[in-house]
Amino acid sequence: MDSGPPGSKATALGANDCPADVAWLNSSTLPSEVPGNKTICNFEQFMWQSMLALVQPVSGKPDMVQFETWMPSYGIFIKDGVPTAWGQEPPVSCTNAAKSADGKTPRLYTDIIKQAGADQPLIDLKGEFVYYGMSVNQSTYTMLTACQLYQANCAGQLKPGNKGIDIIQKYPNLAYPDTAVELKTSWMVLDEAAASSGLYYVVPGLIQYKDSPCRQVNLGLTGMHIVSKTPSFPAMIWATFEHRNNAPDCSNLSAAPPLGGAWNFYNPGCTDCVTNTYQPGKPAQVCRMHPQGDSAIGTFPGGVDCSVNPNQYACQDKTRTMLAESTQAINAINSSVQALIQGNPGRINKVWANYELVGNVWTTGGVVPPYLQAQQGSLSAANTSMETFVQNGVAAVSNPYNCLSCHNMAGPTDDQNLPPAGLSHLFDEVQMPGGCTNGSLPAACAPYIGSGN
């Protein structure tokens, strides 16, 4: 592995150099802004504080955590009727959504198996699909429902290929509120041994594939995207967390799982497996192509690494120095959080020490759209359980490649940008026709449309 240009790899940071705060371990308050002087470490602190707030127990329901109370996408984007009221459970298509034989009420429903970008499923080593969930916090829900963006005519071009009102021309500043947060989660189907192992955060869930009957299973959390908007970062901050046993780095396939046992998505005994390649009906063989999202190291598209093309953006000295700092900060705060959790068992469920931050990317100076030269952090951020097959881009021809490569406000033509709300891909879920029959968004949407509309 190339060590980078002189000076780009400073002495590795220790946990105390990008520390977590013990107060985060039992606080459910989400941070509202990146702290301090906006150093790279500050962004990692912001996201670990967010993660720990999201996994605090719910008052009166100690076996449930905060993010489980957020509204899932299927509670907003429905075919008919109105979105589910905040705080209510949205209906699901299952007919067997009652308590199981062991008395556990399902807490998660999902029928999403295809990953973004690749539009392919991830199959685990036991032949089960990995399932996905999408949800939003209350301020995001309020904006989506106030603007009636769950209806096709109101959503306009926010939904790819959709008609409707001309969002681009009429509402070029339409944006999420500054407190908006979106989540995407990935879940493995666990057998009883894995569910009781203490390695995973586990929920009783209902899964459904196409029109087949629902199955009630134990689901173990394997990944989480947290996407947060703040007043200083209108293009949002895009972080991703993974279970520490998901997959080895592609550059170190002989590594042992850090939590013991087996890798979730890598079989070291397979002699004819191809890594990070979807093969219908076969378990995927997964490895991490760019550890900590560092675009200058790892596996390059077509093997064109920095020794082959040192002039590519990821290989320029300034970029590599920033990427090295990002990697150091991620490793340091992961170590700090794990030490705090393990040293304070009475404050938080120790299972959260089994998860780690693996990438975080944002833009400098509030730049929107988020073009590459304005991006900082993990320029090749990817989650092995959510972007398995597109870690180097959809066509495997670009480096860097990260969340902002797709969440980029690109409109239907090359000379059009969507409004800032178009950074979200939730609008892909729009199903309900109609709405906004007078050609305008509702008056209740006024707080979100910005000036000049």
XYZ file of C-alpha atoms in Angstrom:
453
model
C 0.000 0.000 0.000
C 1.371 3.426 -0.961
C 2.118 5.539 2.104
C 1.445 8.834 0.353
C 3.494 11.966 -0.231
C 5.981 13.230 2.339
C 4.216 14.644 5.355
C 0.808 13.252 4.451
C 0.906 10.524 7.064
C 1.504 12.192 10.422
C 1.879 10.142 13.571
C -1.362 8.238 14.116
C -3.761 9.985 16.452
C -4.596 8.367 19.746
C -8.087 8.187 21.224
C -7.364 11.294 23.296
C -6.531 13.287 20.164
C -10.077 13.018 18.809
C -11.997 12.137 21.964
C -15.606 11.252 22.545
C -17.410 12.714 25.558
C -18.615 10.321 28.239
C -21.784 12.435 28.493
C -22.786 11.217 25.021
C -23.216 7.668 26.326
C -26.570 8.385 27.915
C -27.829 11.513 26.175
C -30.602 11.354 23.579
C -30.036 14.954 22.452
C -28.913 15.172 18.856
C -26.223 17.793 18.209
C -27.483 20.736 16.165
C -24.157 21.859 14.718
C -20.597 20.667 14.199
C -18.653 21.805 17.276
C -15.467 23.819 17.655
C -13.495 25.202 14.757
C -14.868 22.678 12.268
C -11.738 20.529 12.174
C -12.033 17.094 10.603
C -12.132 15.633 14.108
C -15.101 17.879 14.941
C -17.124 16.266 12.136
C -16.372 12.785 13.457
C -17.366 13.914 16.960
C -20.630 15.339 15.598
C -21.525 12.045 13.986
C -20.563 9.771 16.873
C -22.559 11.983 19.226
C -25.482 11.659 16.787
C -25.132 7.885 16.610
C -25.064 7.510 20.396
C -28.110 9.771 20.765
C -30.021 7.647 18.268
C -29.391 4.422 20.209
C -30.599 5.650 23.606
C -33.497 3.676 25.131
C -37.002 5.044 24.634
C -38.710 6.167 27.818
C -41.142 3.470 28.927
C -39.796 1.042 26.311
C -36.281 0.162 27.479
C -35.805 -2.521 24.812
C -36.411 0.031 22.019
C -34.018 2.788 20.940
C -34.694 6.287 19.672
C -34.192 5.739 15.938
C -36.869 3.043 15.975
C -39.460 5.729 16.778
C -38.737 7.700 13.594
C -41.100 7.550 10.640
C -40.242 4.920 8.020
C -40.452 5.918 4.380
C -43.443 3.649 3.759
C -45.415 5.635 6.353
C -45.034 8.783 4.224
C -44.887 7.620 0.613
C -48.089 5.665 0.174
C -50.354 4.885 -2.766
C -53.513 6.474 -1.386
C -54.897 8.090 1.736
C -52.653 10.301 3.827
C -49.261 9.745 5.468
C -49.294 8.127 8.881
C -49.478 10.649 11.709
C -46.199 11.203 13.538
C -45.911 8.853 16.505
C -48.258 6.274 15.005
C -47.282 2.900 13.546
C -47.773 2.841 9.766
C -49.720 -0.073 8.323
C -47.804 -2.859 6.596
C -48.844 -5.326 3.929
C -48.336 -8.338 6.194
C -51.304 -10.312 7.401
C -49.270 -12.007 10.127
C -48.029 -8.915 11.933
C -49.147 -10.115 15.338
C -47.022 -11.319 18.211
C -44.921 -14.372 17.591
C -44.964 -17.545 19.664
C -42.350 -16.097 22.027
C -44.517 -13.017 22.605
C -42.288 -10.544 20.787
C -44.053 -7.851 18.794
C -42.294 -7.049 15.498
C -40.616 -3.645 15.652
C -39.274 -3.394 12.114
C -40.910 -4.115 8.774
C -38.966 -4.083 5.539
C -39.366 -5.365 2.021
C -36.349 -3.506 0.585
C -33.580 -5.787 -0.620
C -31.968 -3.872 -3.491
C -29.023 -1.609 -2.814
C -28.852 1.911 -4.156
C -26.691 2.420 -7.216
C -26.282 -1.234 -8.108
C -29.998 -2.059 -7.786
C -28.904 -5.512 -6.664
C -29.398 -7.427 -3.410
C -26.701 -8.451 -0.961
C -26.888 -12.140 -0.092
C -25.202 -13.182 3.140
C -23.183 -16.332 3.739
C -26.297 -18.267 4.800
C -28.137 -17.387 1.606
C -30.440 -14.766 3.161
C -31.010 -11.334 1.677
C -29.864 -8.319 3.646
C -32.831 -6.008 4.247
C -32.917 -2.207 4.396
C -34.907 0.459 6.180
C -35.280 4.208 5.593
C -36.655 6.677 8.131
C -36.686 10.387 8.979
C -36.845 12.522 12.102
C -39.844 14.682 12.970
C -38.652 17.929 11.386
C -38.019 16.139 8.078
C -41.420 14.446 8.290
C -43.081 17.811 8.945
C -41.465 19.368 5.883
C -42.342 16.452 3.579
C -45.975 16.413 4.686
C -46.444 20.197 4.867
C -45.199 20.500 1.282
C -47.182 17.396 0.230
C -44.076 16.039 -1.462
C -45.469 12.534 -1.110
C -47.748 13.335 -4.089
C -46.356 13.092 -7.593
C -47.617 16.431 -8.889
C -46.123 18.284 -5.905
C -42.833 16.393 -6.039
C -42.273 17.293 -9.678
C -38.724 16.568 -10.861
C -37.595 15.537 -7.365
C -38.750 12.079 -8.436
C -36.664 11.019 -11.445
C -38.674 10.916 -14.656
C -41.727 12.436 -12.988
C -43.740 15.325 -14.410
C -45.810 17.492 -12.096
C -45.171 21.108 -11.177
C -41.883 22.629 -12.256
C -39.992 22.426 -8.971
C -36.717 23.507 -10.606
C -38.055 26.793 -11.951
C -40.645 27.656 -9.320
C -38.841 26.514 -6.171
C -35.087 26.510 -6.805
C -34.387 26.986 -3.075
C -36.718 24.306 -1.706
C -34.770 22.718 1.130
C -35.003 20.559 4.204
C -35.030 22.348 7.570
C -31.697 22.805 9.319
C -32.562 20.089 11.836
C -33.359 17.435 9.225
C -31.931 13.934 9.634
C -32.407 10.904 7.400
C -31.404 7.358 8.286
C -30.810 4.258 6.245
C -30.175 0.953 7.990
C -29.122 -2.537 6.921
C -30.132 -5.743 8.696
C -29.084 -9.405 8.614
C -31.441 -12.284 9.329
C -30.021 -13.973 12.440
C -30.461 -17.494 13.726
C -31.045 -17.959 17.442
C -27.355 -18.444 18.220
C -26.359 -15.203 16.492
C -29.286 -13.315 17.989
C -28.253 -14.309 21.512
C -24.505 -13.849 20.946
C -24.394 -10.244 22.107
C -22.585 -9.254 18.917
C -25.490 -7.409 17.291
C -28.237 -4.963 18.099
C -31.224 -7.247 17.501
C -34.908 -6.495 16.886
C -37.850 -8.769 16.111
C -38.762 -7.935 12.539
C -41.043 -8.728 9.643
C -39.446 -9.219 6.250
C -41.178 -9.639 2.926
C -39.825 -10.428 -0.521
C -42.044 -9.313 -3.399
C -45.529 -10.753 -2.816
C -44.477 -13.643 -0.598
C -45.893 -13.949 2.915
C -44.107 -12.067 5.659
C -41.606 -13.889 7.836
C -41.011 -12.973 11.429
C -37.295 -13.156 12.157
C -34.567 -11.764 14.349
C -32.803 -8.920 12.552
C -29.286 -7.822 13.447
C -28.113 -4.319 12.599
C -25.162 -4.358 10.205
C -25.010 -0.756 9.011
C -26.406 2.755 9.366
C -26.176 5.884 7.243
C -26.815 9.115 9.144
C -27.424 12.168 6.964
C -27.741 15.418 8.923
C -28.386 18.987 7.873
C -27.168 21.870 10.014
C -27.248 25.658 9.550
C -23.609 25.633 8.420
C -23.898 22.600 6.136
C -26.833 22.894 3.707
C -25.442 20.053 1.561
C -25.716 17.906 4.702
C -23.143 15.727 6.423
C -23.074 12.124 5.231
C -21.744 9.511 7.657
C -21.871 5.750 7.686
C -21.400 3.197 10.468
C -20.886 -0.562 10.238
C -20.774 -3.635 12.364
C -17.084 -4.305 12.996
C -17.364 -7.905 11.729
C -18.901 -7.031 8.370
C -15.909 -7.531 6.075
C -12.107 -7.337 5.940
C -10.181 -4.772 3.952
C -9.494 -6.001 0.416
C -5.810 -5.366 1.088
C -5.820 -7.677 4.124
C -8.132 -10.608 3.420
C -6.357 -12.824 5.935
C -7.370 -10.563 8.828
C -9.440 -12.123 11.602
C -12.803 -10.574 12.530
C -12.098 -8.061 15.331
C -14.999 -9.338 17.447
C -14.090 -12.988 16.997
C -16.240 -15.570 15.228
C -16.819 -15.189 11.487
C -17.075 -12.281 9.087
C -20.670 -11.354 8.259
C -20.094 -11.130 4.503
C -16.722 -12.720 3.765
C -15.864 -16.422 3.602
C -12.076 -16.971 3.860
C -12.530 -20.598 2.850
C -13.984 -19.833 -0.570
C -11.443 -20.502 -3.309
C -13.480 -19.447 -6.351
C -15.329 -16.380 -5.004
C -15.045 -12.995 -6.691
C -15.095 -10.072 -4.308
C -17.719 -7.324 -4.423
C -19.462 -8.794 -7.450
C -23.136 -9.659 -7.506
C -23.863 -13.213 -8.619
C -27.563 -14.144 -8.641
C -28.476 -16.657 -5.960
C -24.983 -16.859 -4.491
C -23.628 -15.403 -1.261
C -21.558 -12.304 -1.899
C -17.865 -12.214 -1.060
C -17.355 -8.738 0.382
C -14.280 -6.719 1.284
C -13.703 -3.024 1.920
C -12.034 -1.349 -1.042
C -11.081 1.964 0.611
C -10.628 1.723 4.403
C -12.114 4.755 6.195
C -13.126 6.045 2.774
C -9.555 7.057 1.904
C -9.576 7.414 -1.888
C -5.790 7.438 -2.144
C -5.322 3.937 -0.758
C -6.958 0.588 -1.293
C -8.366 -0.792 -4.520
C -8.477 1.630 -7.439
C -10.788 1.391 -10.474
C -8.977 -0.571 -13.158
C -5.916 -0.776 -10.942
C -4.978 2.800 -11.851
C -3.568 3.715 -8.438
C -1.445 6.721 -7.450
C 1.744 5.138 -8.795
C 0.091 4.779 -12.210
C -1.615 8.185 -12.288
C -0.336 10.509 -9.549
C -2.189 13.475 -11.062
C -5.690 12.175 -10.404
C -7.542 14.170 -7.752
C -7.301 11.541 -5.005
C -3.534 11.361 -5.475
C -2.704 15.054 -5.309
C -0.644 15.964 -2.247
C -3.228 18.327 -0.733
C -5.997 15.776 -1.171
C -3.934 12.929 0.262
C -2.965 14.992 3.294
C -6.657 15.721 3.979
C -7.587 12.065 3.475
C -4.866 10.956 5.870
C -6.151 13.370 8.506
C -9.674 12.027 7.997
C -8.530 8.435 8.451
C -6.601 9.321 11.598
C -9.575 11.126 13.122
C -11.977 8.267 12.335
C -9.666 5.677 13.867
C -9.022 7.848 16.925
C -12.654 8.550 17.752
C -13.655 4.928 17.134
C -11.064 3.898 19.716
C -12.267 6.578 22.111
C -15.931 5.559 21.842
C -15.168 1.860 22.234
C -13.081 2.532 25.345
C -15.795 4.707 26.874
C -18.534 2.145 26.235
C -16.476 -0.701 27.613
C -15.448 1.395 30.640
C -18.972 2.579 31.484
C -21.240 -0.485 31.310
C -23.931 1.160 33.410
C -24.403 4.071 30.997
C -25.091 2.331 27.684
C -25.648 -1.061 26.117
C -22.190 -2.483 25.468
C -23.304 -3.806 22.072
C -22.652 -0.360 20.582
C -18.911 -0.909 20.992
C -19.350 -3.470 18.175
C -20.057 -0.703 15.648
C -17.696 1.840 14.133
C -17.658 4.925 11.956
C -16.242 3.964 8.542
C -16.817 7.138 6.524
C -17.996 10.736 6.713
C -18.132 13.352 3.955
C -19.311 16.975 3.700
C -18.617 20.166 1.737
C -16.620 23.195 2.792
C -18.038 26.690 3.085
C -21.656 25.580 2.727
C -21.142 24.725 -0.943
C -24.254 23.475 -2.758
C -24.243 21.541 -5.109
C -21.557 19.362 -3.553
C -18.987 19.280 -6.368
C -15.903 17.146 -5.739
C -13.356 19.904 -5.135
C -15.519 21.254 -2.295
C -15.809 17.920 -0.533
C -13.901 16.959 2.578
C -13.578 13.850 4.696
C -13.958 10.342 3.320
C -13.999 10.956 -0.424
C -14.571 7.228 -1.071
C -16.952 6.618 1.816
C -18.959 3.426 1.301
C -20.718 0.928 3.523
C -19.930 -2.707 2.702
C -23.496 -3.718 3.574
C -25.174 -0.905 1.578
C -22.828 -0.003 -1.289
C -21.234 -3.409 -1.650
C -21.029 -3.446 -5.427
C -20.418 0.266 -6.135
C -17.545 1.114 -3.793
C -15.648 2.487 -6.782
C -18.655 3.901 -8.567
C -21.566 2.488 -10.512
C -19.427 1.787 -13.574
C -16.254 1.155 -11.512
C -14.477 3.878 -13.428
C -14.283 6.790 -10.982
C -12.257 7.526 -7.908
C -13.186 9.195 -5.567
C -16.784 8.025 -5.298
C -19.084 8.527 -2.285
C -22.602 9.461 -1.201
C -22.340 12.888 -2.839
C -21.525 11.304 -6.190
C -25.181 10.283 -6.464
C -26.772 12.773 -4.058
C -25.659 15.679 -6.211
C -28.799 17.648 -7.203
C -28.435 16.670 -10.874
C -31.591 17.603 -12.753
C -33.220 15.926 -15.745
C -30.863 17.724 -18.151
C -27.186 18.650 -17.891
C -27.911 22.350 -17.465
C -30.428 21.922 -14.630
C -29.953 21.506 -10.912
C -32.643 20.297 -8.574
C -33.324 22.456 -5.506
C -31.339 21.490 -2.372
C -34.125 19.112 -1.291
C -33.098 17.043 -4.309
C -29.986 15.885 -2.445
C -32.324 13.350 -0.852
C -33.396 10.293 -2.810
C -36.454 9.661 -0.653
C -38.541 11.024 -3.512
C -37.832 7.872 -5.483
C -40.493 6.402 -3.187
C -43.313 8.725 -4.357
C -46.328 6.625 -5.382
C -49.425 8.771 -4.879
C -50.618 10.661 -7.970
C -52.075 14.162 -7.966
C -51.680 17.005 -5.518
C -50.884 20.699 -6.034
C -53.704 21.075 -8.521
C -53.262 24.872 -8.600
C -49.687 24.437 -9.818
C -48.087 25.523 -6.564
C -46.867 23.955 -3.345
C -49.195 24.428 -0.361
C -49.000 27.610 1.729
C -47.769 25.462 4.640
C -44.592 24.849 2.628
C -43.568 28.524 2.783
C -40.903 28.039 5.519
C -39.000 25.635 3.254
C -39.025 27.345 -0.144
C -36.435 30.039 0.576
C -36.246 33.547 -0.798
C -37.291 34.601 -4.249
C -40.173 32.082 -4.580
